[in-house]
Structures are given as C-alpha cells and as structure tokens.
Amino acid sequence: MKSYRTDVLVIGGGAAGLAAASAAAEAGRETILIEREDSPGGVLEQCIHPGFGVHRYREELTGPEFAARLVEELDASGAEVLTGRSVLAIDPKTRAVETVGPEGVRTIRPKAVVFATGARERPFGALRIPGPRPVGIFTAGLAQKLVNLHNLLPGRRALILGSGDIGLIMARRLHLEGVEVVGVLELKPFPGGLMRNVVQCLDDYEIPLHLSHTVIAVHGTKRLTGVTAARVDETGRPITGTAREFAVDTLILSVGLIPEAELIGRFVGLDPINRGPCVDSRWRTRAPWLFAAGNSVAVFDLVDTVAAAGESAGRFAARFAENDIPEVRKIPISRGENVLHLVPTEIDPGVPTLIHLRVPRPMQRAQVRIGEGIVSRRLIGVRPAEMVEVEVPVEAAEELAKLADVKVEVVEE
Amino acid sequence: MKEVNLTCISCPLGCQITVRMNGDRIVSVTGNSCPRGEAYARQEVTTPMRVIATSVKVEGGSLPLVSVKTDKPIPKRLIPELMGLVKTLSVSAPVRIGQVLVDDVLDTGANLVATRRVGAERTDPGTRT
C-alpha cells in the first residue's frame, strides 16, 4: 500500500473544495484535492440554469460556467487533483486518510484536512409513505442529472413534491423538455425556494403550486400510475377528506438536503440542526487539524457563499499546516428564537466572524440580535430560502466573550 | 381596463404589484415599495425577457449533451420556439466553453452559446485493457 504526505488534503471537488484547494496552494502549502467523480465540479455540472456567481464574479453564470472558473483558478494555484478516488476512512489519531481509486488503495498523510463533501438528497424512504415502491420516483437532483447530463427523461407526466429551489428548477426544466408537470406540492404554507424561482419556474409556465399539501400514498406495481395528495394542517398532518388523485407516471422529490458527514461525525460531533460538523469562525471543527466548509457543514443558499467558505477554510488549513494558528478560548453560541441553521457554532475571537443563519418562516421586518444586542442587524423581507449573514467584528467578539451565554436570535418587529 | 398581478423579484421582499392597463397602455403601478419594482412591473407587462438555459446533442463527444444558454435575455413568448429549434440541433465534439452554436438565434440579437467544454470521445481501442 502506497502512502503520500502533503500539507493540506481537500476532500471533495465541488465549489467549496475547489476554492479551498486553490486557497491552500496559493498560500504556498503543498495541496492535494481528491474527488470521487471523474472530473471536479460537483453538483454545479448538472445545474445548467443561470443564477450563480453574482457575488463572486459580479456576473450571472450557469453552474458549469461557475465550476469552470473554479477549475481554472485551481489549475493556476498548483494544487494536485486526484479524480476517481474516494475516502474510505479518516483516522483521527494519526490523521491518515485511507482512499481507494483506479490505482488501488492509497493512504494520504496530511498535516491539515479540509472536508468539503457537500450534501445528499433526502430520499423517498425517509418520507415514510406507505404503499408499493414502483419505478418512477426520483429525487430532483437525480432527475436533473438524468436530463442534463445523460439525455434521459424520467417520465411523461410528473408531480413534484417540495418547493425547494431544486424542485422549482426541475419543474421548469422538465416542462421545457416536454414533460407535463401537473403541479408542485409544498408541505409548508409558504414556498421553500427563492421567490425568483417561484416566479420564473412556475408562474412563467402556469405550473400550479399547492401550498400546505403533501403526498399520502403512491400507486402502481411496476411503474408509478398515480399519487394521492392531501391538504395538511398547521402541524403538517394530512386533513381527512381533502385527498385528491394525480394521475402521473413520475414523482420528483425535493424534500431536503443532508450534509454528508458520516466520515467525521463520530469524532468531531455534528450539530443536530445543521446536521454537519460544529465549526468555528475559521471553519475549524473540534479536531484542530480538520476544517470543513460548504454544504457538508450546513446546507447553504448560494454557491457564492459556499465558495467563499471553502476559500476561507483552505487559507486557515494552510496556516494550520504551518503551525500558525494560536489556540484561543472560543465562544460557543447557541440558538435563540427563530434560528434554524447556524454557522459557525463557536466564535474564535482572533478573527472577524461571518455568521450565517436561516429563519424558520418568512418575516416582513425583523432584527438579528447576538449576545443581547452587542451585535444587531435589521432585516427586511427575510425568508427561510435565503440565509441571513451578520458580521461580528473582533472588538464585538471581545465583548461577547464577557457574557456567560451568547445567544443568536431573530426578533420579529 | 384590466389588472395584472405580479410578484416582484427585484429583491427578497417579494412585493405584490398590481398593474392596471387600458389595452396596451399602463394606467397605474401599485403595491411596489421602490422604483426598481415599478421598472420590473413595466417590463413584465410589456416585453418580459428571460435567459434560457438548456442542452444540445453532441456527436462524438465524451458526453451526450452540452449545456447551452442564450447569452442575453430573449422575449419570453419565443421560449417554445427556441426549445423547438434546440431539439433539431447537434454539434460535433470537441465543444469549447463559450462557443457560439447559433448566431443571433430567432433574430433576437442573442447567441446560443455552450456553457461547458465537451471533449472528443476516446475511441482508440489500443488503449483498452
């Protein structure tokens, strides 16, 4: 078994990993990026719609164009890329990373690791819908991959469950490719995705959005023949007598993404709501040599934010590999009212912190308050689909450090 | 007099805008909170424009499709016609990112351009093991 040494190892070649590897290599550290697919790019390769890059590149790009820019930056940085290679295990004591690829099993021994594995789609099985398991039920990302990369249509007449952005984007994409999209169901009383996508993916093509609805049964023995949907009450439970049938051969699920963090969860601890590792202001997990960024930490709204996170994690991982990060007492932060996703979960007072959070429901006017208002920011028109960012300068972090308990809350006004 | 209801997408607020029209003439725009909302509503009721992204068949490529987009927004009413045209197209590998596949598509002033690179298929049987 061959073994390699490197300063920084980046696991995952999506937006976060590509940006992390470029930043680490630019900082002068020897850097390896490993990617399980045959080429880097991650999910961006199948996201052929525009809407990416407005923050990072000041222009609107499609997913493949955004990925191509990141790959160009990576090539210029001098980082080495190993494709077709997956991680089997990470030993927290020795930092040995066991990998497997076409050339066999290899061990990589890095000084620092950036974990950038992204997220997985929540599958049909997780929905606990009784009945048969016919062909014709796809997660939205899988359908997107089939249509946009493999030139295959998932079916002829489709219903979409979940109005997250991928569900909305797939409603439009399938409609444009000639699939009859009969509607989109959403469990919540408000759409899950960005308003722009509701307008440009559904309204533009007169695809109906049924809020407060879910699927209660699927039908068909071999191929899906229909779906029973019902209205739900405020707690999300189906209401008796509201069932309606949709005769469809395809059900597309856009019912959530889950950070892919099993490889490290057992030794760094996962945040129960983010479902990824707890990280600090430098994207450092509880293992001092292990950094994590992007959707493997928590599911973000914009790829621009994910790339910025990767860049930051890559830079700090490079500094750790040089023994250049002082150990400081970190400030744990906890969730107050109206806060779901929260990144980071610990403030490192040595650097400015950018806090990212999600609210559980739309609010017209609200205020984010951190540590009884030591840091606060007013918000207008905030929605669960869009993350809120709040900067905590170093001076404010010093004030926060004096409090016994630092809470982040969103107060509706 | 007719009323058109729109959701503004200029910012996350999502104002519900009502445009009152007399034939093609805009009589009033209400419900917006800022001038951007009014400009959006006026564009939407006269000539709504969209960038369209889709894919085109590739001959002899390492992938069966190349993703493409219109490099400028085109009138929304032309979308079905554009999709019909795209179905008839194919391009030979290799395809460069940014390569123009159709110049001035449907006389819109926009080009249909490739948004990724697709290499040629590897056909050399000598390298198979």
XYZ file of C-alpha atoms in Angstrom:
542
model
C 0.000 0.000 0.000
C 1.467 3.318 -1.069
C 1.422 6.336 1.155
C 1.700 10.049 0.392
C 2.450 13.054 2.570
C 1.069 16.515 1.933
C 0.460 19.739 3.816
C -3.242 20.106 3.042
C -5.673 17.472 1.790
C -9.036 18.656 0.468
C -11.791 16.035 0.295
C -14.379 16.814 -2.384
C -14.101 18.748 -5.660
C -17.284 20.816 -5.633
C -17.436 24.575 -5.134
C -16.160 24.501 -1.532
C -13.354 22.011 -2.185
C -12.110 23.664 -5.385
C -11.942 27.062 -3.685
C -10.298 25.537 -0.588
C -7.593 23.756 -2.584
C -6.792 26.877 -4.622
C -6.513 28.990 -1.461
C -4.305 26.462 0.344
C -1.975 26.058 -2.648
C -1.808 29.828 -3.185
C -0.753 30.188 0.439
C 2.300 28.141 -0.514
C 1.303 24.794 1.000
C 1.550 21.507 -0.854
C -2.090 20.638 -1.554
C -3.939 17.575 -2.850
C -7.634 17.588 -3.764
C -9.431 14.267 -4.080
C -12.705 13.883 -5.974
C -14.739 10.683 -6.384
C -16.155 11.552 -9.832
C -14.005 11.517 -12.990
C -13.745 15.302 -13.047
C -14.180 18.054 -10.463
C -17.165 20.422 -10.389
C -19.579 18.604 -8.128
C -23.286 19.323 -8.448
C -22.579 22.525 -10.441
C -22.036 20.366 -13.559
C -25.725 19.451 -13.679
C -27.082 22.877 -12.614
C -27.200 24.255 -16.161
C -29.502 27.193 -15.283
C -28.164 30.722 -14.705
C -28.131 32.459 -11.320
C -24.664 31.639 -9.975
C -21.685 33.912 -9.415
C -23.368 37.282 -8.892
C -21.374 37.851 -5.684
C -18.090 36.126 -6.508
C -17.673 37.101 -10.160
C -20.102 40.054 -10.421
C -21.884 38.374 -13.332
C -24.606 35.805 -13.717
C -23.220 32.410 -14.736
C -24.641 28.912 -15.185
C -23.421 26.120 -12.905
C -20.948 24.600 -15.410
C -19.511 28.070 -16.136
C -19.070 28.742 -12.405
C -17.340 25.356 -11.990
C -15.067 26.043 -14.992
C -13.890 29.300 -13.371
C -13.077 27.487 -10.125
C -11.198 24.751 -12.003
C -9.199 27.417 -13.873
C -8.259 29.014 -10.539
C -7.287 25.608 -9.187
C -5.066 24.830 -12.198
C -3.298 28.165 -11.730
C -2.777 27.531 -8.000
C -0.627 24.434 -8.467
C -2.757 22.113 -6.306
C -2.696 18.456 -7.359
C -6.032 16.797 -8.245
C -6.763 13.075 -7.858
C -10.047 12.117 -9.534
C -11.979 8.849 -9.399
C -10.827 8.442 -5.811
C -12.971 8.141 -2.657
C -12.179 8.309 1.039
C -12.848 5.119 2.988
C -11.830 6.259 6.462
C -10.090 9.013 8.376
C -8.075 8.085 11.478
C -8.483 10.939 13.973
C -5.328 9.946 15.899
C -2.813 9.680 13.053
C -4.723 11.853 10.513
C -4.185 9.025 7.995
C -6.779 9.204 5.226
C -7.456 5.863 3.520
C -8.551 6.279 -0.087
C -9.452 3.991 -2.966
C -9.330 4.656 -6.691
C -8.383 3.101 -10.033
C -4.752 2.604 -8.939
C -5.796 0.832 -5.757
C -5.756 1.729 -2.088
C -3.605 4.688 -1.062
C -3.027 6.328 2.312
C -2.607 10.093 2.391
C -0.975 11.660 5.474
C -1.785 15.363 5.565
C -0.957 17.982 8.170
C -4.414 19.538 7.735
C -7.646 18.419 6.056
C -10.487 20.425 4.507
C -13.657 18.345 4.478
C -15.855 19.509 1.571
C -18.063 16.564 0.682
C -21.294 18.501 0.100
C -24.762 17.181 0.822
C -27.014 14.292 -0.190
C -30.688 14.401 -1.094
C -33.228 13.184 1.415
C -34.635 10.042 -0.225
C -38.192 8.707 -0.662
C -37.644 6.123 2.088
C -37.212 8.920 4.637
C -40.754 10.175 3.977
C -42.440 7.060 5.412
C -45.148 6.985 2.748
C -46.895 3.593 2.806
C -47.661 1.550 -0.297
C -45.761 -0.015 -3.177
C -42.329 1.025 -4.441
C -42.830 1.399 -8.206
C -40.364 2.793 -10.740
C -40.903 6.499 -11.418
C -39.981 8.120 -8.105
C -36.826 10.232 -8.362
C -35.069 12.763 -6.195
C -34.877 16.110 -8.001
C -31.081 16.031 -8.244
C -31.121 12.569 -9.799
C -33.746 13.666 -12.334
C -31.598 16.723 -13.053
C -28.543 14.545 -13.664
C -30.503 12.214 -15.992
C -31.968 15.094 -18.026
C -28.997 17.472 -18.140
C -26.034 15.084 -18.361
C -27.348 11.768 -19.692
C -30.056 12.884 -22.149
C -32.708 10.748 -20.440
C -36.231 11.848 -19.427
C -37.564 10.403 -16.172
C -41.176 10.152 -17.469
C -44.014 11.857 -19.336
C -46.318 13.321 -16.676
C -44.819 14.473 -13.385
C -45.799 15.781 -9.978
C -43.181 17.471 -7.811
C -43.148 17.183 -4.026
C -41.308 20.032 -2.327
C -40.851 23.608 -3.495
C -37.174 23.968 -2.619
C -35.073 25.547 -5.348
C -34.101 22.237 -6.968
C -37.784 21.237 -7.167
C -38.732 24.551 -8.779
C -35.801 24.438 -11.214
C -36.744 20.871 -12.207
C -40.396 21.847 -12.736
C -39.247 24.334 -15.392
C -36.598 22.061 -16.848
C -38.982 19.112 -17.278
C -41.677 21.398 -18.716
C -39.205 22.788 -21.291
C -38.191 19.240 -22.265
C -41.821 18.338 -22.967
C -42.784 16.574 -19.728
C -46.231 17.574 -18.498
C -45.674 18.965 -14.995
C -49.073 18.845 -13.286
C -48.063 20.710 -10.147
C -45.759 21.259 -7.198
C -46.818 20.313 -3.659
C -45.379 22.059 -0.603
C -45.938 20.889 2.983
C -45.393 24.373 4.433
C -47.804 27.295 3.940
C -45.059 29.210 2.029
C -42.751 28.212 -0.852
C -39.415 26.640 0.079
C -37.332 28.189 -2.710
C -36.349 31.689 -3.753
C -39.194 33.971 -4.888
C -37.368 34.489 -8.190
C -37.607 30.750 -8.845
C -41.315 30.598 -7.919
C -41.985 33.323 -10.491
C -39.628 32.221 -13.271
C -40.042 28.440 -12.923
C -43.739 28.072 -12.037
C -45.687 31.276 -12.824
C -43.977 31.652 -16.228
C -45.287 28.253 -17.331
C -48.557 28.256 -15.340
C -47.463 25.307 -13.214
C -49.710 25.260 -10.100
C -48.160 25.424 -6.610
C -50.253 23.708 -3.911
C -49.143 25.036 -0.525
C -49.910 23.078 2.677
C -50.132 19.823 0.684
C -48.243 16.556 0.766
C -48.219 13.073 -0.754
C -50.043 10.463 1.355
C -49.844 7.446 -0.984
C -48.250 6.284 -4.216
C -49.826 3.766 -6.615
C -48.647 1.296 -9.260
C -46.998 -2.098 -9.224
C -44.223 -1.808 -11.814
C -44.396 1.816 -12.952
C -45.923 4.639 -10.909
C -49.532 5.198 -12.029
C -50.686 7.856 -9.603
C -50.192 9.767 -6.398
C -52.689 10.656 -3.673
C -52.123 14.065 -2.116
C -53.905 15.837 0.724
C -54.023 19.198 2.427
C -52.186 19.359 5.778
C -52.938 21.263 8.991
C -50.533 23.653 10.764
C -48.643 20.707 12.268
C -48.135 19.111 8.850
C -50.670 16.304 9.400
C -52.958 15.370 6.475
C -56.585 16.552 6.877
C -59.236 13.835 6.419
C -61.486 14.332 3.404
C -59.046 16.503 1.442
C -57.386 13.712 -0.565
C -57.044 14.193 -4.327
C -55.572 11.996 -7.031
C -52.895 12.935 -9.549
C -52.535 10.520 -12.480
C -48.779 10.721 -13.053
C -46.001 8.304 -14.028
C -43.307 10.343 -12.284
C -42.920 11.777 -8.796
C -39.988 14.147 -8.246
C -38.835 14.750 -4.659
C -37.249 17.961 -3.492
C -37.593 17.313 0.222
C -34.312 18.453 1.697
C -30.564 18.018 1.617
C -28.467 16.448 4.354
C -24.752 17.207 4.850
C -22.635 14.160 4.027
C -20.557 13.985 7.209
C -20.573 10.329 8.337
C -16.791 10.044 7.841
C -16.073 12.602 10.573
C -19.268 12.712 12.643
C -18.102 10.026 15.027
C -15.084 12.006 16.226
C -15.970 15.695 15.758
C -19.632 15.840 16.751
C -22.427 17.017 14.463
C -24.744 19.943 15.095
C -28.280 18.493 15.440
C -29.954 21.134 13.250
C -27.220 21.861 10.673
C -26.525 18.094 10.610
C -22.900 18.807 9.708
C -19.867 19.253 11.989
C -19.744 22.093 14.505
C -17.241 24.671 13.211
C -15.714 27.934 14.449
C -15.026 31.259 12.701
C -12.096 29.672 10.815
C -14.255 26.710 9.689
C -12.311 24.542 12.114
C -14.067 21.510 13.620
C -13.377 20.186 17.121
C -10.403 18.253 15.707
C -7.829 21.082 15.436
C -6.383 19.834 12.107
C -9.766 19.256 10.456
C -11.558 22.101 8.694
C -14.954 21.758 6.988
C -16.752 24.041 4.563
C -19.764 24.292 2.317
C -22.806 22.042 2.289
C -21.062 19.355 4.350
C -21.348 21.795 7.299
C -24.902 23.041 6.680
C -26.956 23.460 3.526
C -26.279 26.963 2.157
C -28.435 29.047 -0.167
C -25.844 30.318 -2.656
C -22.826 28.664 -4.264
C -21.024 32.005 -3.967
C -21.218 31.669 -0.175
C -20.031 28.060 -0.369
C -17.005 29.025 -2.489
C -16.159 31.865 -0.084
C -16.400 29.418 2.835
C -14.088 26.971 1.045
C -11.580 29.696 0.319
C -11.539 30.748 3.951
C -11.238 27.142 5.212
C -8.416 26.467 2.720
C -6.487 29.518 3.858
C -6.806 28.610 7.555
C -5.933 24.969 6.868
C -2.754 26.196 5.128
C -1.921 28.323 8.168
C -2.530 25.390 10.495
C -0.182 23.279 8.374
C 2.442 25.988 9.051
C 1.696 25.938 12.813
C 0.396 29.471 12.556
C -2.963 29.325 14.360
C -2.810 30.299 18.033
C -5.000 28.357 20.467
C -7.601 30.686 21.946
C -10.646 30.246 24.147
C -13.610 30.054 21.790
C -17.061 31.483 22.477
C -19.845 28.940 21.975
C -23.027 30.471 20.533
C -26.489 28.987 20.849
C -29.821 29.414 19.083
C -32.450 31.749 20.478
C -35.880 32.238 18.893
C -36.373 31.956 15.122
C -32.971 30.489 14.276
C -32.646 27.182 12.402
C -29.313 26.675 10.595
C -26.479 28.491 12.352
C -22.848 28.601 11.146
C -20.440 28.848 12.876
C -21.444 27.472 16.255
C -18.329 28.831 18.006
C -16.720 32.260 17.630
C -12.922 32.447 17.507
C -12.296 35.986 18.835
C -8.966 36.173 16.989
C -10.607 36.787 13.599
C -13.740 38.574 12.305
C -16.686 36.147 12.131
C -19.360 35.954 9.454
C -22.463 34.340 10.938
C -24.856 32.586 8.536
C -28.336 31.677 9.718
C -31.738 30.597 8.460
C -35.122 31.637 9.852
C -37.968 29.087 10.134
C -40.690 31.214 8.451
C -40.976 34.359 6.295
C -40.951 37.673 8.206
C -41.523 41.158 6.779
C -39.436 43.041 9.347
C -37.126 41.573 11.944
C -33.886 42.117 13.801
C -30.999 39.699 14.358
C -29.554 40.095 17.835
C -26.352 38.444 19.046
C -25.474 38.491 22.758
C -28.309 40.727 23.983
C -27.751 43.155 21.126
C -23.939 43.578 21.278
C -24.261 42.906 17.552
C -27.558 43.515 15.780
C -28.839 43.952 12.275
C -32.259 44.908 10.895
C -33.776 42.669 8.234
C -36.445 43.407 5.648
C -38.321 40.609 3.899
C -36.427 37.626 5.264
C -37.365 34.102 4.094
C -36.239 30.577 5.031
C -34.867 30.075 1.496
C -32.368 32.897 1.904
C -29.672 32.854 4.539
C -29.021 35.891 6.686
C -25.408 36.998 7.143
C -24.203 39.064 10.093
C -20.631 40.206 10.673
C -19.130 40.045 14.137
C -16.005 42.235 14.259
C -13.097 41.269 16.548
C -13.942 44.083 19.036
C -17.529 42.822 19.331
C -16.275 39.265 19.873
C -14.239 40.524 22.834
C -17.442 41.977 24.321
C -19.318 38.724 23.658
C -16.558 36.791 25.440
C -17.587 38.519 28.700
C -21.118 37.047 28.584
C -21.945 33.738 30.259
C -24.143 32.597 27.370
C -24.162 34.038 23.840
C -27.474 33.605 22.042
C -28.330 34.431 18.443
C -31.995 35.332 17.974
C -34.248 36.839 15.313
C -36.942 39.083 16.777
C -39.919 39.859 14.547
C -40.918 43.536 14.558
C -59.461 48.091 -18.011
C -57.551 45.006 -16.903
C -55.379 44.286 -13.870
C -52.178 42.221 -13.925
C -50.859 40.899 -10.610
C -47.131 40.234 -10.301
C -44.682 39.193 -7.603
C -41.643 41.447 -7.771
C -38.327 39.570 -7.909
C -36.011 42.588 -7.684
C -35.239 41.820 -4.019
C -36.232 39.304 -1.311
C -39.205 41.404 -0.146
C -41.397 39.975 -2.964
C -43.881 42.872 -3.254
C -47.265 42.026 -4.790
C -47.554 44.540 -7.597
C -50.785 45.394 -9.450
C -50.543 46.937 -12.904
C -53.771 48.457 -14.265
C -53.859 48.564 -18.048
C -56.092 50.103 -20.668
C -55.320 47.955 -23.709
C -51.539 48.195 -24.085
C -51.341 51.404 -22.079
C -50.197 51.236 -18.425
C -52.593 53.293 -16.291
C -51.056 52.667 -12.859
C -48.500 50.539 -10.987
C -49.264 49.966 -7.305
C -48.001 47.735 -4.497
C -44.273 48.235 -5.172
C -42.050 49.696 -2.430
C -39.319 51.103 -4.660
C -38.597 52.354 -8.216
C -36.965 49.032 -9.155
C -40.332 47.357 -8.589
C -42.073 49.745 -10.937
C -39.432 49.235 -13.653
C -39.729 45.447 -13.251
C -43.528 45.568 -13.494
C -43.476 47.788 -16.593
C -41.015 45.430 -18.354
C -43.025 42.353 -17.321
C -46.333 43.636 -18.746
C -44.802 44.916 -21.986
C -41.983 42.557 -23.082
C -40.958 40.066 -20.392
C -37.428 38.800 -21.119
C -35.677 35.622 -19.926
C -32.280 33.961 -20.309
C -32.942 30.371 -21.389
C -30.623 27.505 -20.461
C -30.999 24.054 -21.992
C -28.820 21.455 -23.702
C -27.841 20.433 -27.234
C -26.910 16.987 -28.562
C -23.207 16.300 -29.095
C -21.862 13.968 -31.816
C -18.739 12.005 -30.921
C -18.348 13.585 -27.504
C -17.319 12.243 -24.122
C -20.841 13.298 -23.007
C -24.110 13.039 -24.981
C -25.074 16.670 -24.295
C -23.567 20.106 -23.955
C -25.292 22.692 -21.771
C -26.131 25.953 -23.564
C -27.727 29.334 -22.830
C -28.836 32.456 -24.622
C -26.092 34.995 -23.929
C -28.752 37.717 -23.453
C -32.366 37.613 -22.293
C -34.822 36.861 -25.103
C -38.568 37.647 -25.206
C -40.453 35.152 -23.071
C -43.005 34.456 -25.847
C -40.178 32.968 -28.001
C -39.290 30.256 -25.459
C -41.403 27.459 -27.070
C -39.963 28.308 -30.500
C -36.422 28.296 -29.100
C -36.958 24.888 -27.473
C -38.310 23.538 -30.783
C -35.202 24.783 -32.589
C -32.805 23.383 -29.965
C -34.311 19.891 -30.393
C -33.207 19.877 -34.054
C -29.604 20.911 -33.335
C -26.468 18.882 -32.860
C -22.827 19.851 -32.565
C -19.625 17.864 -33.134
C -17.158 17.389 -30.308
C -14.918 18.919 -29.142
C -17.027 21.840 -27.918
C -15.400 24.857 -26.247
C -16.997 26.760 -23.381
C -18.407 29.980 -24.834
C -18.543 28.525 -28.377
C -21.388 30.119 -30.374
C -23.704 27.360 -31.625
C -26.360 29.647 -33.158
C -25.628 33.250 -34.021
C -28.496 35.760 -33.477
C -30.924 32.992 -32.544
C -34.509 33.650 -33.811
C -33.420 37.210 -34.740
C -33.288 38.169 -31.059
C -29.761 39.582 -31.085
C -28.786 36.861 -28.591
C -26.440 33.983 -29.417
C -26.891 30.412 -28.272
C -23.560 29.560 -26.583
C -22.072 26.450 -24.956
C -21.670 26.759 -21.184
C -19.236 23.881 -20.744
C -16.453 22.056 -22.504
C -17.116 18.628 -24.013
C -14.073 16.670 -25.163
C -13.999 14.183 -28.039
C -14.916 10.595 -27.218
C -11.902 8.349 -26.678
C -12.183 5.758 -29.424
C -8.629 4.348 -29.565
C -9.199 0.601 -28.969
C -5.455 0.045 -28.500
C -5.510 1.550 -25.032
C -8.213 -0.801 -23.697
C -7.003 -3.478 -21.336
